[in-house]
GROMACS .gro file of C-alpha atoms in nm:
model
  199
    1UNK     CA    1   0.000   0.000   0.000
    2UNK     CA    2   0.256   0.247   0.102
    3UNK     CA    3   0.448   0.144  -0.213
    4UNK     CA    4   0.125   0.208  -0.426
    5UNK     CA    5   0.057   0.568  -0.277
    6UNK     CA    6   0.441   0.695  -0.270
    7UNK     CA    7   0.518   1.071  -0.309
    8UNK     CA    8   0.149   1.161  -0.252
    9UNK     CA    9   0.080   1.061   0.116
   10UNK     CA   10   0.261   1.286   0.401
   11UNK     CA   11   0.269   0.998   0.681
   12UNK     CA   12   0.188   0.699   0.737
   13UNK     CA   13   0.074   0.500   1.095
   14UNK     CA   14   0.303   0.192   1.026
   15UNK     CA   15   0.161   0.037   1.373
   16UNK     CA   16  -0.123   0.076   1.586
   17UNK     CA   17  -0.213  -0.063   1.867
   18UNK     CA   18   0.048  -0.335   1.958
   19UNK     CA   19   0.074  -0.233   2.333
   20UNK     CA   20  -0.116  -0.345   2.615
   21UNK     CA   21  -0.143  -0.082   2.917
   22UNK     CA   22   0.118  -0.351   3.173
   23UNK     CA   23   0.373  -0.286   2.841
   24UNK     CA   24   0.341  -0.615   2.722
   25UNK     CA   25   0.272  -0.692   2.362
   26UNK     CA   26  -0.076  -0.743   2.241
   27UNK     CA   27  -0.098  -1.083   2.083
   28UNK     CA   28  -0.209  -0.983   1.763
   29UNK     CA   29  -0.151  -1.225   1.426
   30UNK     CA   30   0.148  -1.030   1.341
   31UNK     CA   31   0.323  -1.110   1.694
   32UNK     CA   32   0.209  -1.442   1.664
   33UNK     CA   33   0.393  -1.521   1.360
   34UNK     CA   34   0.719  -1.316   1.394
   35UNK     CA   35   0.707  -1.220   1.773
   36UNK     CA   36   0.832  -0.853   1.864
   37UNK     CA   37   1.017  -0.826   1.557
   38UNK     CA   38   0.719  -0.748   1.372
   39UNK     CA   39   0.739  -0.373   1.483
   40UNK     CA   40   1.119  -0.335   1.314
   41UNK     CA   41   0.991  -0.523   0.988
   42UNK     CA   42   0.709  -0.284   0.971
   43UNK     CA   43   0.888   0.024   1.004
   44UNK     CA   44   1.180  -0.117   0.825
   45UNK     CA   45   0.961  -0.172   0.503
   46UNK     CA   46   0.768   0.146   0.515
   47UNK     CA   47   1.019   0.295   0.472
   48UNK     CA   48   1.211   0.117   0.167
   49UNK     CA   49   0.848   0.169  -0.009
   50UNK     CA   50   0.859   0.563   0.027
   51UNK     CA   51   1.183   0.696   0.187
   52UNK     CA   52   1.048   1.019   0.229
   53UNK     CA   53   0.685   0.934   0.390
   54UNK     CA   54   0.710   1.006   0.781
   55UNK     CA   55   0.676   0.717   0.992
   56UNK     CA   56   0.412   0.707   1.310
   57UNK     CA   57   0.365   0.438   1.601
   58UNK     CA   58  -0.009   0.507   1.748
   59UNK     CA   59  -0.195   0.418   2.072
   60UNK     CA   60  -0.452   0.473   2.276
   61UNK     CA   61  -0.413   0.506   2.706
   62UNK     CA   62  -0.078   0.624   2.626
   63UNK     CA   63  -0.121   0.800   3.000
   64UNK     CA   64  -0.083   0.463   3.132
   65UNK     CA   65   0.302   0.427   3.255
   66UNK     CA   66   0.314   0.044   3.139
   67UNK     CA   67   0.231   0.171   2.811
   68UNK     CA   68   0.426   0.447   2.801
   69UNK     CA   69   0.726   0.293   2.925
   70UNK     CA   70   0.705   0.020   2.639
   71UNK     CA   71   0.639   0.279   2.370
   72UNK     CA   72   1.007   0.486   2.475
   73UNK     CA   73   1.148   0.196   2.478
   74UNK     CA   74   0.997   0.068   2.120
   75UNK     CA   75   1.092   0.422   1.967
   76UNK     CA   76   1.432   0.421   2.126
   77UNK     CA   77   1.535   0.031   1.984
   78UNK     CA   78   1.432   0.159   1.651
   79UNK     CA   79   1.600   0.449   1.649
   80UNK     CA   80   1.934   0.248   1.760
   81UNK     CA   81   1.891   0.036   1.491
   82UNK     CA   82   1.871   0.294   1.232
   83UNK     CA   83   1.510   0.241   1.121
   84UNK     CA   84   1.263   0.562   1.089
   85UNK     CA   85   1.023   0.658   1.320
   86UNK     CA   86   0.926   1.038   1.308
   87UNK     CA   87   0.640   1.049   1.592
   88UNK     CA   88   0.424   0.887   1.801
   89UNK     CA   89   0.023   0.921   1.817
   90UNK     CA   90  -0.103   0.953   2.092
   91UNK     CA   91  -0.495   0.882   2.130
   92UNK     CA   92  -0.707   1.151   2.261
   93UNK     CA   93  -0.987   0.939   2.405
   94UNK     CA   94  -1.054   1.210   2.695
   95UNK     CA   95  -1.307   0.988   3.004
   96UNK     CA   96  -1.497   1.196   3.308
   97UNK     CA   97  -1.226   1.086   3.556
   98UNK     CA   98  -0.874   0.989   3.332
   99UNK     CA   99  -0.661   1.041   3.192
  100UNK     CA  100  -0.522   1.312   3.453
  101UNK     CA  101  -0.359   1.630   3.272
  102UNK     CA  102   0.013   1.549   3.439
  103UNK     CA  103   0.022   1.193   3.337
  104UNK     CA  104  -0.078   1.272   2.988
  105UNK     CA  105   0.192   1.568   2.974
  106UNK     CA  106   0.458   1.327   3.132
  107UNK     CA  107   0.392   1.079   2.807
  108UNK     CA  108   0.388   1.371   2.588
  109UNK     CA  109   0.736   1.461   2.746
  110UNK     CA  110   0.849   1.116   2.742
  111UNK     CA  111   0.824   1.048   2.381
  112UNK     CA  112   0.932   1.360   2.263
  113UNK     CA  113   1.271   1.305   2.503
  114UNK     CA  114   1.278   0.979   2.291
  115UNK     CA  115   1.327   1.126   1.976
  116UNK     CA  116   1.000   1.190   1.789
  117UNK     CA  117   0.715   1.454   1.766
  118UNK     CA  118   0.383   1.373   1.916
  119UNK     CA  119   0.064   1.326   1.748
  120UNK     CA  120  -0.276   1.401   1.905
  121UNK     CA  121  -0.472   1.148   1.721
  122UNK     CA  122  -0.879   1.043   1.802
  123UNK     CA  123  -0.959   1.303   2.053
  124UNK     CA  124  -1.290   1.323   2.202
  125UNK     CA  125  -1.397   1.389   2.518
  126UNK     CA  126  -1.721   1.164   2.698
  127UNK     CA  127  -1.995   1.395   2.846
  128UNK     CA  128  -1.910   1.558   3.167
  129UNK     CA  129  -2.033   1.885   3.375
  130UNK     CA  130  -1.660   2.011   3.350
  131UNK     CA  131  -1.677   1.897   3.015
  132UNK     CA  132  -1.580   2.289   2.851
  133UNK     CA  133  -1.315   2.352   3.093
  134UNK     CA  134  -1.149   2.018   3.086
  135UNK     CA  135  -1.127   2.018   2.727
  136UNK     CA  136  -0.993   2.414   2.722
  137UNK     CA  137  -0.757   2.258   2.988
  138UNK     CA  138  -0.607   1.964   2.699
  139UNK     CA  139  -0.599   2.231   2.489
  140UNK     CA  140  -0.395   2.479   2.689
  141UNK     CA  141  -0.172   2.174   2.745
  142UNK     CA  142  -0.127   2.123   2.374
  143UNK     CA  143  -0.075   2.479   2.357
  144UNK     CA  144   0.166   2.471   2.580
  145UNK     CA  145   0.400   2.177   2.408
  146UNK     CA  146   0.317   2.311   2.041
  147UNK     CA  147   0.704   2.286   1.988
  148UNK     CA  148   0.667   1.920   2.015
  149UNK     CA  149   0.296   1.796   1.861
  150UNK     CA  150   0.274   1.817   1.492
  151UNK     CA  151  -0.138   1.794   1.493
  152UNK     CA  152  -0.445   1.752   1.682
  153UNK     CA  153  -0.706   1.531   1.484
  154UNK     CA  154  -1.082   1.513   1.610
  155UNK     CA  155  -1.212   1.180   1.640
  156UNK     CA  156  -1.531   1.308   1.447
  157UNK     CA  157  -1.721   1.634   1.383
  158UNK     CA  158  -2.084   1.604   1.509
  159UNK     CA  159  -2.165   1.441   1.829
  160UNK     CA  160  -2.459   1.171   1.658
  161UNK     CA  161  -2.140   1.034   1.451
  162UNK     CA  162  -1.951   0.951   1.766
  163UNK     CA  163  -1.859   0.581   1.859
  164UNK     CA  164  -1.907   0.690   2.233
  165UNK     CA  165  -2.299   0.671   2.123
  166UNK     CA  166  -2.439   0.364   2.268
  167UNK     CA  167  -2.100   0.234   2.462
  168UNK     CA  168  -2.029   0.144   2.697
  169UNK     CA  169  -2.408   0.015   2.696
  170UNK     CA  170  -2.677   0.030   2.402
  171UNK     CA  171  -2.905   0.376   2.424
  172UNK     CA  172  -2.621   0.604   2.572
  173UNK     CA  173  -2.628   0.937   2.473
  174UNK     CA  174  -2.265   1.104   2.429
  175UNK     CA  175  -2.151   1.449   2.390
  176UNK     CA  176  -1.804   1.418   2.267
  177UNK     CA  177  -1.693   1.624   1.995
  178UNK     CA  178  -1.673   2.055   1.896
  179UNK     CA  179  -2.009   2.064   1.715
  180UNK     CA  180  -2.353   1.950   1.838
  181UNK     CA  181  -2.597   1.718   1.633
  182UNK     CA  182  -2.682   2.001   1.474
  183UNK     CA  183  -2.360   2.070   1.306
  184UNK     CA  184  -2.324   2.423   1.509
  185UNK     CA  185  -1.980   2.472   1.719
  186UNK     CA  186  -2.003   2.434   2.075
  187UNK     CA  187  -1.895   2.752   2.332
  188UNK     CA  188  -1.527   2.583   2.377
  189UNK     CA  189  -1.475   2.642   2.003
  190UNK     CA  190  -1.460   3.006   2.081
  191UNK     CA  191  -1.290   2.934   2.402
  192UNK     CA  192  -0.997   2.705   2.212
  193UNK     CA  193  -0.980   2.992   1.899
  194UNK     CA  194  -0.905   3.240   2.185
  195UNK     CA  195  -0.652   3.041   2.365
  196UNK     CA  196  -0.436   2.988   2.033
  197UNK     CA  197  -0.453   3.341   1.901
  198UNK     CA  198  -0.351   3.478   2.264
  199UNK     CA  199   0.012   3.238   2.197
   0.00000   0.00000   0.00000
């Protein structure tokens, strides 16, 4: 695929999801067949297909210091083998209670001491009565580390398109995203636009 699409696509996410939050590796059809090595091939032949396509690792509950831990150390072998990685994605699936700001930062920090930008990939934030000033808060953080995050992507634009819609149990009602189901921006658009132009 990356072969197929080379010199028109920026970046590629070579791996996602291979973590599990104790660090250990998820046992995934790839692992099963060529064990931790997979990650190396993976990178190792994205790259030969477009040498000049960026490289990305993603994951989601990269707060979690198992996780996080494995991920440094994932992006570190790599890079001391010589194979590209140029950042690492870090989910933004934002609960009521976790993850907390600091630990979030701290991963942010950690991969970026590893070598590689950071990606803010999936964000989204579940329904909550701090729900403005928690996600003005992620922002201000992202704000805040802009010299080491490439992008922020939204998992979604409307809340009625949002997987958090019927989970964790069928008939839930989530309010996730910047625009409501009618397609209008929420207050904390205003409140993000105004935190940006002030850096």
């Amino acid at each position: 695929i990356v072969k197929r699409y080379e010199g028109r696509i920026k970046g590629w996410d070579v791996v996602n999801e291979a973590i599990e939050d104790n660090g250990a590796y998820r046992k995934t059809k790839f692992y099963e067949i060529l064990g931790e090595e997979y990650i190396p091939l993976a990178f190792q032949y994205a790259h030969e297909a477009d040498p000049d396509a960026e490289l990305y690792y993603n994951d989601y509950s990269m707060a979690q210091p198992g996780r996080r831990a494995a991920v440094v150390k994932m992006v570190k072998d790599l890079k001391k083998r010589g194979i590209r990685i140029d950042a690492v994605g870090m989910q933004g699936h934002i609960g009521m209670d976790y993850p907390k700001i600091s630990e979030f930062e701290e991963s942010m920090l950690a991969f970026a001491g590893a070598g590689v930008k950071v990606m803010i990939t999936e964000l989204d934030l579940t329904v909550s009565k701090a729900w403005t000033e928690t996600m003005n808060d992620f922002f201000r953080l992202f704000l805040k580390h802009q010299d080491i995050i490439t992008r922020v992507t939204v998992w979604g634009v409307a809340d009625q398109d949002s997987w958090r819609n019927d989970w964790p149990m069928r008939g839930r009602t989530d309010y996730p995203l910047l625009f409501d189901r009618n397609h209008q921006p929420k207050p904390v658009v205003d409140l993000i636009i105004k935190e940006a132009m002030q850096k």
